[in-house]
PDB file of C-alpha atoms in Angstrom:
ATOM      1  CA  MET A  29     144.421  86.436  90.952  1.00 37.00           C
ATOM      2  CA  SER A  30     145.554  89.998  91.617  1.00 34.00           C
ATOM      3  CA  GLY A  31     143.801  92.671  89.661  1.00 35.00           C
ATOM      4  CA  VAL A  32     144.884  96.126  88.594  1.00 32.00           C
ATOM      5  CA  GLN A  33     143.023  98.793  90.571  1.00 33.00           C
ATOM      6  CA  CYS A  34     140.454 100.385  88.324  1.00 35.00           C
ATOM      7  CA  LEU A  35     137.158 101.890  89.465  1.00 35.00           C
ATOM      8  CA  ILE A  36     134.675 103.321  87.029  1.00 34.00           C
ATOM      9  CA  THR A  37     131.717 105.285  88.357  1.00 35.00           C
ATOM     10  CA  LEU A  38     128.571 105.684  86.286  1.00 40.00           C
ATOM     11  CA  VAL A  39     126.182 108.354  87.494  1.00 38.00           C
ATOM     12  CA  VAL A  40     122.594 108.056  86.318  1.00 41.00           C
ATOM     13  CA  PHE A  41     120.182 110.932  86.849  1.00 40.00           C
ATOM     14  CA  ILE A  42     116.599 109.781  87.387  1.00 40.00           C
ATOM     15  CA  ARG A  43     113.479 111.907  87.597  1.00 41.00           C
ATOM     16  CA  LEU A  44     111.464 110.644  90.568  1.00 37.00           C
ATOM     17  CA  ASN A  45     107.934 112.003  90.943  1.00 38.00           C
ATOM     18  CA  ASN A  46     109.063 115.431  89.775  1.00 38.00           C
ATOM     19  CA  ARG A  47     112.252 115.244  91.905  1.00 36.00           C
ATOM     20  CA  LEU A  48     115.708 114.601  90.524  1.00 35.00           C
ATOM     21  CA  SER A  49     117.523 111.665  92.090  1.00 35.00           C
ATOM     22  CA  VAL A  50     120.916 110.138  91.389  1.00 34.00           C
ATOM     23  CA  THR A  51     121.915 106.487  91.174  1.00 36.00           C
ATOM     24  CA  ILE A  52     125.627 105.688  91.253  1.00 34.00           C
ATOM     25  CA  PHE A  53     126.953 102.443  89.774  1.00 36.00           C
ATOM     26  CA  ASP A  54     130.510 101.516  90.790  1.00 36.00           C
ATOM     27  CA  ILE A  55     132.150  99.154  88.314  1.00 34.00           C
ATOM     28  CA  ASP A  56     135.014  97.515  90.155  1.00 35.00           C
ATOM     29  CA  ASN A  57     137.255  95.291  88.070  1.00 34.00           C
ATOM     30  CA  THR A  58     139.806  94.429  90.743  1.00 33.00           C
ATOM     31  CA  LEU A  59     137.814  91.239  91.261  1.00 32.00           C
ATOM     32  CA  GLU A  60     138.316  88.002  89.362  1.00 35.00           C
ATOM     33  CA  LYS A  61     135.028  88.707  87.642  1.00 37.00           C
ATOM     34  CA  PRO A  62     133.776  92.182  86.863  1.00 36.00           C
ATOM     35  CA  ASN A  63     131.271  93.301  89.447  1.00 35.00           C
ATOM     36  CA  ILE A  64     128.771  96.115  89.177  1.00 33.00           C
ATOM     37  CA  ARG A  65     127.735  97.345  92.606  1.00 32.00           C
ATOM     38  CA  ILE A  66     124.854  99.742  93.240  1.00 31.00           C
ATOM     39  CA  SER A  67     126.121 102.033  95.965  1.00 29.00           C
ATOM     40  CA  CYS A  68     123.185 104.429  96.068  1.00 30.00           C
ATOM     41  CA  CYS A  69     119.718 103.896  94.723  1.00 29.00           C
ATOM     42  CA  THR A  70     116.133 104.935  95.238  1.00 29.00           C
ATOM     43  CA  GLU A  71     112.803 103.244  94.690  1.00 30.00           C
ATOM     44  CA  GLY A  72     109.516 104.263  93.157  1.00 29.00           C
ATOM     45  CA  PHE A  73     110.769 105.927  90.007  1.00 30.00           C
ATOM     46  CA  THR A  74     108.217 106.601  87.299  1.00 31.00           C
ATOM     47  CA  PHE A  75     110.770 106.615  84.515  1.00 36.00           C
ATOM     48  CA  GLY A  76     114.436 107.366  83.972  1.00 39.00           C
ATOM     49  CA  TRP A  77     117.152 106.890  81.429  1.00 41.00           C
ATOM     50  CA  PHE A  78     119.987 104.423  81.757  1.00 45.00           C
ATOM     51  CA  PHE A  79     122.787 102.731  79.870  1.00 48.00           C
ATOM     52  CA  ALA A  80     123.040  98.969  79.462  1.00 49.00           C
ATOM     53  CA  LEU A  81     126.663  98.031  80.083  1.00 47.00           C
ATOM     54  CA  ALA A  82     128.318  95.396  77.939  1.00 42.00           C
ATOM     55  CA  CYS A  83     130.148  92.755  79.973  1.00 38.00           C
ATOM     56  CA  MET A  84     133.245  93.187  77.807  1.00 33.00           C
ATOM     57  CA  SER A  85     133.682  96.782  78.969  1.00 32.00           C
ATOM     58  CA  VAL A  86     134.462  95.936  82.584  1.00 32.00           C
ATOM     59  CA  GLY A  87     137.189  93.259  82.460  1.00 29.00           C
ATOM     60  CA  SER A  88     140.382  93.876  84.453  1.00 29.00           C
ATOM     61  CA  GLU A  89     143.857  93.693  82.982  1.00 30.00           C
ATOM     62  CA  SER A  90     144.761  90.593  84.965  1.00 29.00           C
ATOM     63  CA  ASP A  91     141.719  88.537  84.013  1.00 30.00           C
ATOM     64  CA  SER A  92     141.268  89.801  80.464  1.00 29.00           C
ATOM     65  CA  SER A  93     142.492  86.520  79.039  1.00 28.00           C
ATOM     66  CA  GLU A  94     139.777  84.636  80.867  1.00 35.00           C
ATOM     67  CA  TRP A  95     137.075  86.969  79.540  1.00 37.00           C
ATOM     68  CA  GLU A  96     138.403  87.637  76.099  1.00 42.00           C
ATOM     69  CA  ASP A  97     140.061  84.336  75.173  1.00 44.00           C
ATOM     70  CA  ASP A  98     137.510  81.906  76.568  1.00 53.00           C
ATOM     71  CA  PRO A  99     134.406  82.071  74.349  1.00 56.00           C
ATOM     72  CA  GLU A 100     132.832  79.284  76.420  1.00 57.00           C
ATOM     73  CA  PHE A 101     132.898  81.205  79.705  1.00 57.00           C
ATOM     74  CA  ILE A 102     129.374  81.225  81.197  1.00 59.00           C
ATOM     75  CA  HIS A 103     128.447  84.523  82.840  1.00 74.00           C
ATOM     76  CA  GLY A 104     124.983  83.524  84.068  1.00 84.00           C
ATOM     77  CA  LEU A 105     121.398  83.153  82.927  1.00 89.00           C
ATOM     78  CA  CYS A 106     119.674  85.719  80.736  1.00 91.00           C
ATOM     79  CA  ALA A 107     116.804  87.311  82.676  1.00 90.00           C
ATOM     80  CA  LYS A 108     114.619  87.195  79.560  1.00 91.00           C
ATOM     81  CA  CYS A 109     115.168  83.879  77.779  1.00 92.00           C
ATOM     82  CA  LYS A 110     116.574  82.021  80.832  1.00 91.00           C
ATOM     83  CA  GLU A 111     119.416  80.575  78.683  1.00 90.00           C
ATOM     84  CA  ASN A 112     123.126  80.690  79.588  1.00 89.00           C
ATOM     85  CA  ILE A 113     125.077  83.757  78.485  1.00 84.00           C
ATOM     86  CA  ILE A 114     128.253  82.323  76.943  1.00 85.00           C
ATOM     87  CA  GLY A 115     131.109  84.650  76.024  1.00 79.00           C
ATOM     88  CA  HIS A 116     131.543  88.222  77.188  1.00 74.00           C
ATOM     89  CA  GLU A 117     130.547  89.753  73.836  1.00 79.00           C
ATOM     90  CA  ASN A 118     127.094  88.169  74.076  1.00 84.00           C
ATOM     91  CA  GLY A 119     125.993  89.625  77.407  1.00 84.00           C
ATOM     92  CA  CYS A 120     125.150  92.877  79.112  1.00 85.00           C
ATOM     93  CA  LYS A 121     123.938  94.009  82.516  1.00 85.00           C
ATOM     94  CA  ALA A 122     121.005  96.376  82.997  1.00 86.00           C
ATOM     95  CA  LEU A 123     118.346  97.036  85.646  1.00 85.00           C
ATOM     96  CA  GLY A 124     120.221  94.780  88.041  1.00 84.00           C
ATOM     97  CA  ALA A 125     120.050  91.700  85.792  1.00 87.00           C
ATOM     98  CA  LEU A 126     122.012  89.941  83.039  1.00 88.00           C
ATOM     99  CA  TYR A 127     120.772  89.694  79.456  1.00 89.00           C
ATOM    100  CA  HIS A 128     121.892  88.437  76.095  1.00 90.00           C
ATOM    101  CA  VAL A 129     122.731  91.424  73.930  1.00 90.00           C
ATOM    102  CA  ASN A 130     120.055  90.267  71.483  1.00 90.00           C
ATOM    103  CA  CYS A 131     117.499  89.814  74.271  1.00 92.00           C
ATOM    104  CA  PHE A 132     117.820  93.280  75.775  1.00 91.00           C
ATOM    105  CA  VAL A 133     116.055  95.189  73.036  1.00 91.00           C
ATOM    106  CA  CYS A 134     113.501  97.972  72.562  1.00 92.00           C
ATOM    107  CA  GLN A 135     109.954  96.781  73.124  1.00 89.00           C
ATOM    108  CA  LYS A 136     108.792  98.471  69.935  1.00 90.00           C
ATOM    109  CA  CYS A 137     111.535  98.571  67.289  1.00 93.00           C
ATOM    110  CA  ARG A 138     113.483  95.561  68.693  1.00 92.00           C
ATOM    111  CA  ASP A 139     116.841  97.298  68.302  1.00 91.00           C
ATOM    112  CA  PRO A 140     119.511  96.227  70.860  1.00 90.00           C
ATOM    113  CA  LEU A 141     119.907  98.697  73.724  1.00 88.00           C
ATOM    114  CA  VAL A 142     123.484  97.970  74.775  1.00 86.00           C
ATOM    115  CA  LYS A 143     125.416 101.201  75.388  1.00 83.00           C
ATOM    116  CA  LYS A 144     122.387 103.264  74.362  1.00 85.00           C
ATOM    117  CA  PRO A 145     120.073 105.418  76.466  1.00 85.00           C
ATOM    118  CA  PHE A 146     116.823 103.631  77.206  1.00 86.00           C
ATOM    119  CA  TYR A 147     113.671 104.147  79.228  1.00 85.00           C
ATOM    120  CA  HIS A 148     112.094 101.598  81.532  1.00 85.00           C
ATOM    121  CA  THR A 149     108.440 102.165  82.421  1.00 82.00           C
ATOM    122  CA  ASP A 150     105.561  99.882  83.383  1.00 83.00           C
ATOM    123  CA  GLY A 151     107.940  96.932  83.173  1.00 84.00           C
ATOM    124  CA  LEU A 152     108.857  97.623  79.532  1.00 87.00           C
ATOM    125  CA  THR A 153     112.041  99.011  77.985  1.00 89.00           C
ATOM    126  CA  TYR A 154     112.173 101.415  75.049  1.00 89.00           C
ATOM    127  CA  CYS A 155     114.848 103.167  73.068  1.00 90.00           C
ATOM    128  CA  GLU A 156     114.784 106.918  73.461  1.00 87.00           C
ATOM    129  CA  LYS A 157     112.943 107.581  70.185  1.00 88.00           C
ATOM    130  CA  ASP A 158     110.191 105.030  70.742  1.00 89.00           C
ATOM    131  CA  TYR A 159     109.719 106.064  74.356  1.00 87.00           C
ATOM    132  CA  LEU A 160     109.169 109.675  73.359  1.00 85.00           C
ATOM    133  CA  ASP A 161     106.629 108.510  70.787  1.00 84.00           C
ATOM    134  CA  THR A 162     104.532 107.065  73.630  1.00 82.00           C
ATOM    135  CA  LEU A 163     104.276 110.468  75.318  1.00 85.00           C
ATOM    136  CA  GLU A 164     101.609 113.077  74.716  1.00 89.00           C
ATOM    137  CA  LYS A 165     102.568 116.405  73.157  1.00 92.00           C
ATOM    138  CA  CYS A 166     101.914 119.824  74.636  1.00 94.00           C
ATOM    139  CA  ASP A 167      99.109 121.624  72.824  1.00 93.00           C
ATOM    140  CA  VAL A 168     101.092 124.886  72.912  1.00 94.00           C
ATOM    141  CA  CYS A 169     104.729 124.046  72.104  1.00 94.00           C
ATOM    142  CA  GLU A 170     104.021 120.637  70.514  1.00 91.00           C
ATOM    143  CA  GLU A 171     106.982 119.101  72.388  1.00 90.00           C
ATOM    144  CA  HIS A 172     106.740 115.776  74.218  1.00 89.00           C
ATOM    145  CA  ILE A 173     105.674 116.062  77.841  1.00 90.00           C
ATOM    146  CA  LYS A 174     108.369 114.131  79.717  1.00 84.00           C
ATOM    147  CA  GLU A 175     107.467 115.088  83.267  1.00 85.00           C
ATOM    148  CA  ARG A 176     104.319 116.476  84.901  1.00 90.00           C
ATOM    149  CA  ILE A 177     101.338 116.892  82.614  1.00 91.00           C
ATOM    150  CA  LEU A 178      98.605 119.492  83.035  1.00 94.00           C
ATOM    151  CA  ARG A 179      95.182 118.737  81.551  1.00 92.00           C
ATOM    152  CA  ALA A 180      92.664 121.509  80.964  1.00 92.00           C
ATOM    153  CA  VAL A 181      89.837 122.225  78.494  1.00 90.00           C
ATOM    154  CA  ASP A 182      90.244 118.741  76.976  1.00 90.00           C
ATOM    155  CA  LYS A 183      93.906 119.367  76.095  1.00 93.00           C
ATOM    156  CA  GLN A 184      97.303 118.598  77.624  1.00 94.00           C
ATOM    157  CA  TYR A 185     100.110 121.024  78.432  1.00 95.00           C
ATOM    158  CA  HIS A 186     103.467 121.460  80.066  1.00 94.00           C
ATOM    159  CA  PRO A 187     102.506 123.337  83.270  1.00 94.00           C
ATOM    160  CA  GLU A 188     104.716 126.252  82.232  1.00 95.00           C
ATOM    161  CA  CYS A 189     103.017 126.444  78.803  1.00 95.00           C
ATOM    162  CA  PHE A 190      99.489 126.860  80.155  1.00 96.00           C
ATOM    163  CA  LYS A 191      99.212 130.655  80.192  1.00 95.00           C
ATOM    164  CA  CYS A 192      96.656 133.455  80.028  1.00 95.00           C
ATOM    165  CA  THR A 193      96.092 134.519  76.416  1.00 93.00           C
ATOM    166  CA  ASP A 194      96.219 138.214  77.351  1.00 94.00           C
ATOM    167  CA  CYS A 195      98.837 138.688  80.087  1.00 95.00           C
ATOM    168  CA  SER A 196     100.841 135.460  79.540  1.00 95.00           C
ATOM    169  CA  ASN A 197     100.910 134.673  83.266  1.00 95.00           C
ATOM    170  CA  CYS A 198     101.216 130.954  84.030  1.00 95.00           C
ATOM    171  CA  LEU A 199      97.890 129.429  85.079  1.00 94.00           C
ATOM    172  CA  ASP A 200      99.231 126.275  86.733  1.00 93.00           C
ATOM    173  CA  GLY A 201      97.141 125.985  89.911  1.00 90.00           C
ATOM    174  CA  VAL A 202      95.425 129.323  89.221  1.00 88.00           C
ATOM    175  CA  PRO A 203      91.692 129.884  88.517  1.00 89.00           C
ATOM    176  CA  PHE A 204      90.965 130.632  84.855  1.00 91.00           C
ATOM    177  CA  THR A 205      88.050 130.962  82.484  1.00 90.00           C
ATOM    178  CA  LEU A 206      87.286 130.984  78.752  1.00 90.00           C
ATOM    179  CA  ASP A 207      85.920 133.708  76.545  1.00 89.00           C
ATOM    180  CA  SER A 208      83.421 133.155  73.734  1.00 87.00           C
ATOM    181  CA  ASN A 209      86.281 132.114  71.413  1.00 89.00           C
ATOM    182  CA  ASN A 210      87.615 129.549  73.916  1.00 90.00           C
ATOM    183  CA  ASN A 211      90.672 131.645  74.678  1.00 92.00           C
ATOM    184  CA  VAL A 212      92.086 130.852  78.118  1.00 94.00           C
ATOM    185  CA  LEU A 213      92.111 133.878  80.413  1.00 94.00           C
ATOM    186  CA  CYS A 214      93.050 134.474  84.020  1.00 92.00           C
ATOM    187  CA  VAL A 215      90.215 135.869  86.129  1.00 89.00           C
ATOM    188  CA  GLN A 216      91.759 139.343  86.257  1.00 89.00           C
ATOM    189  CA  CYS A 217      92.048 139.656  82.468  1.00 92.00           C
ATOM    190  CA  TYR A 218      88.581 138.227  81.968  1.00 89.00           C
ATOM    191  CA  ASN A 219      87.100 140.806  84.344  1.00 88.00           C
ATOM    192  CA  LYS A 220      88.944 143.664  82.650  1.00 88.00           C
ATOM    193  CA  LYS A 221      87.502 142.652  79.293  1.00 89.00           C
ATOM    194  CA  PHE A 222      84.005 141.529  80.185  1.00 89.00           C
ATOM    195  CA  ALA A 223      82.964 142.588  83.695  1.00 89.00           C
ATOM    196  CA  TYR A 224      80.378 145.366  84.099  1.00 91.00           C
ATOM    197  CA  THR A 225      81.299 148.675  85.723  1.00 93.00           C
ATOM    198  CA  CYS A 226      79.179 150.035  88.554  1.00 93.00           C
ATOM    199  CA  ALA A 227      77.673 153.425  87.635  1.00 91.00           C
ATOM    200  CA  ALA A 228      77.867 154.570  91.247  1.00 91.00           C
ATOM    201  CA  CYS A 229      81.457 153.695  92.316  1.00 92.00           C
ATOM    202  CA  ASN A 230      83.017 153.024  88.883  1.00 92.00           C
ATOM    203  CA  ASP A 231      84.516 149.730  90.113  1.00 91.00           C
ATOM    204  CA  LEU A 232      84.134 146.438  88.268  1.00 91.00           C
ATOM    205  CA  ILE A 233      81.287 144.209  89.370  1.00 90.00           C
ATOM    206  CA  VAL A 234      83.226 141.011  89.998  1.00 87.00           C
ATOM    207  CA  SER A 235      83.129 137.994  92.255  1.00 79.00           C
ATOM    208  CA  GLU A 236      84.999 138.151  95.549  1.00 73.00           C
ATOM    209  CA  ASP A 237      86.557 134.961  96.925  1.00 68.00           C
ATOM    210  CA  GLY A 238      84.625 132.854  94.420  1.00 61.00           C
ATOM    211  CA  ALA A 239      81.218 133.948  95.749  1.00 67.00           C
ATOM    212  CA  GLU A 240      78.286 134.389  93.389  1.00 73.00           C
ATOM    213  CA  THR A 241      78.003 137.893  91.972  1.00 80.00           C
ATOM    214  CA  TYR A 242      74.853 139.923  91.383  1.00 86.00           C
ATOM    215  CA  ARG A 243      74.335 143.199  89.595  1.00 89.00           C
ATOM    216  CA  ILE A 244      71.343 145.518  89.512  1.00 91.00           C
ATOM    217  CA  ILE A 245      70.258 147.265  86.340  1.00 90.00           C
ATOM    218  CA  ALA A 246      68.420 150.565  86.683  1.00 88.00           C
ATOM    219  CA  MET A 247      68.083 153.455  84.244  1.00 87.00           C
ATOM    220  CA  ASP A 248      70.062 151.310  81.757  1.00 88.00           C
ATOM    221  CA  LYS A 249      73.012 151.326  84.135  1.00 91.00           C
ATOM    222  CA  ASP A 250      74.705 148.635  86.204  1.00 93.00           C
ATOM    223  CA  PHE A 251      75.184 148.761  89.973  1.00 93.00           C
ATOM    224  CA  HIS A 252      76.660 146.710  92.789  1.00 92.00           C
ATOM    225  CA  VAL A 253      73.943 145.554  95.129  1.00 90.00           C
ATOM    226  CA  SER A 254      75.666 147.564  97.879  1.00 90.00           C
ATOM    227  CA  CYS A 255      75.734 150.688  95.660  1.00 92.00           C
ATOM    228  CA  TYR A 256      72.041 150.542  94.818  1.00 92.00           C
ATOM    229  CA  LYS A 257      70.845 153.149  97.364  1.00 93.00           C
ATOM    230  CA  CYS A 258      69.576 156.686  97.663  1.00 94.00           C
ATOM    231  CA  GLU A 259      72.171 159.190  96.565  1.00 92.00           C
ATOM    232  CA  VAL A 260      71.054 161.632  99.252  1.00 93.00           C
ATOM    233  CA  CYS A 261      70.532 159.671 102.470  1.00 94.00           C
ATOM    234  CA  GLY A 262      72.170 156.370 101.544  1.00 92.00           C
ATOM    235  CA  VAL A 263      69.224 154.164 102.440  1.00 92.00           C
ATOM    236  CA  LYS A 264      69.305 150.896 100.518  1.00 91.00           C
ATOM    237  CA  PHE A 265      66.436 150.113  98.209  1.00 91.00           C
ATOM    238  CA  THR A 266      64.281 147.040  98.760  1.00 86.00           C
ATOM    239  CA  ASN A 267      61.175 145.513  97.216  1.00 83.00           C
ATOM    240  CA  ASP A 268      59.048 146.587 100.155  1.00 83.00           C
ATOM    241  CA  GLU A 269      56.284 149.077  99.455  1.00 82.00           C
ATOM    242  CA  GLY A 270      57.621 152.608  99.514  1.00 79.00           C
ATOM    243  CA  GLN A 271      61.235 151.413  99.936  1.00 86.00           C
ATOM    244  CA  GLY A 272      62.104 151.093  96.250  1.00 89.00           C
ATOM    245  CA  CYS A 273      64.084 153.312  93.909  1.00 91.00           C
ATOM    246  CA  TYR A 274      62.547 156.490  92.529  1.00 90.00           C
ATOM    247  CA  PRO A 275      64.802 157.765  89.720  1.00 90.00           C
ATOM    248  CA  HIS A 276      64.783 161.485  89.068  1.00 88.00           C
ATOM    249  CA  GLU A 277      66.979 163.341  86.567  1.00 87.00           C
ATOM    250  CA  GLU A 278      69.452 160.449  86.363  1.00 87.00           C
ATOM    251  CA  ARG A 279      69.669 160.193  90.149  1.00 89.00           C
ATOM    252  CA  LEU A 280      68.708 157.286  92.401  1.00 91.00           C
ATOM    253  CA  LEU A 281      66.439 158.570  95.153  1.00 93.00           C
ATOM    254  CA  CYS A 282      64.317 157.127  97.913  1.00 93.00           C
ATOM    255  CA  HIS A 283      60.612 158.002  98.018  1.00 90.00           C
ATOM    256  CA  ALA A 284      61.058 160.855 100.523  1.00 91.00           C
ATOM    257  CA  HIS A 285      63.865 162.588  98.631  1.00 92.00           C
ATOM    258  CA  TYR A 286      62.105 161.960  95.334  1.00 90.00           C
ATOM    259  CA  LYS A 287      59.097 163.946  96.597  1.00 90.00           C
ATOM    260  CA  GLU A 288      61.405 166.748  97.749  1.00 90.00           C
ATOM    261  CA  ALA A 289      63.134 166.872  94.349  1.00 89.00           C
ATOM    262  CA  VAL A 290      59.855 166.943  92.461  1.00 88.00           C
ATOM    263  CA  ALA A 291      58.458 169.700  94.703  1.00 85.00           C
ATOM    264  CA  GLN A 292      61.380 172.018  94.030  1.00 77.00           C
TER     265      GLN A 292
END
């Protein structure tokens, strides 16, 4: 039987582990029986959307009578019910297998999925609406999270929606903290709002490279540990006898320079 040349290409875009891949289905009806050949595919997809193709849509001009006029033609076994698929209008092909039209349905609403977008995940198929209903929603934009999900402070987000409350910079993979009202802040904005300022150098007293931070309070002022020293000679104060701080007229002085200041 000679067929009329007709090649239909169906391109399916699939999101694979946060990377976009393409599967191409070539529907060649120059054969005596329609044949769907996967010419490029990938494995390991987490989810994707597809179309189930009805058998009747791929018949060639030369063999149309066999497909359309013979209601007893057996196309194969249904992958779900294991019964024969008789007549082209009763079958479809999806996920590399044949199904009765009434067997290839949404797991939840049971609507047929032929010629409709559907999602296949964890071995189950869903129509687009019911699949989206299985997804969590972003706490910020309240849209379904279809790809990578970011969890923080007992909530879920699109990575691009998880931002600093003050500067709006994205915090995906960036250190952050919370204020007393549970607002999410980047470290820089948190320090600007809440960090203490050193009375000696006027810089913020903040952590460097994640190390623990200390501040010294003297004369009701805050100081870096490194700035807590005599304002005259620069000797650092310690807890040793005679090596402590001797404030005088709002100045930090060692014992020697304190005695000099008092004597003047």
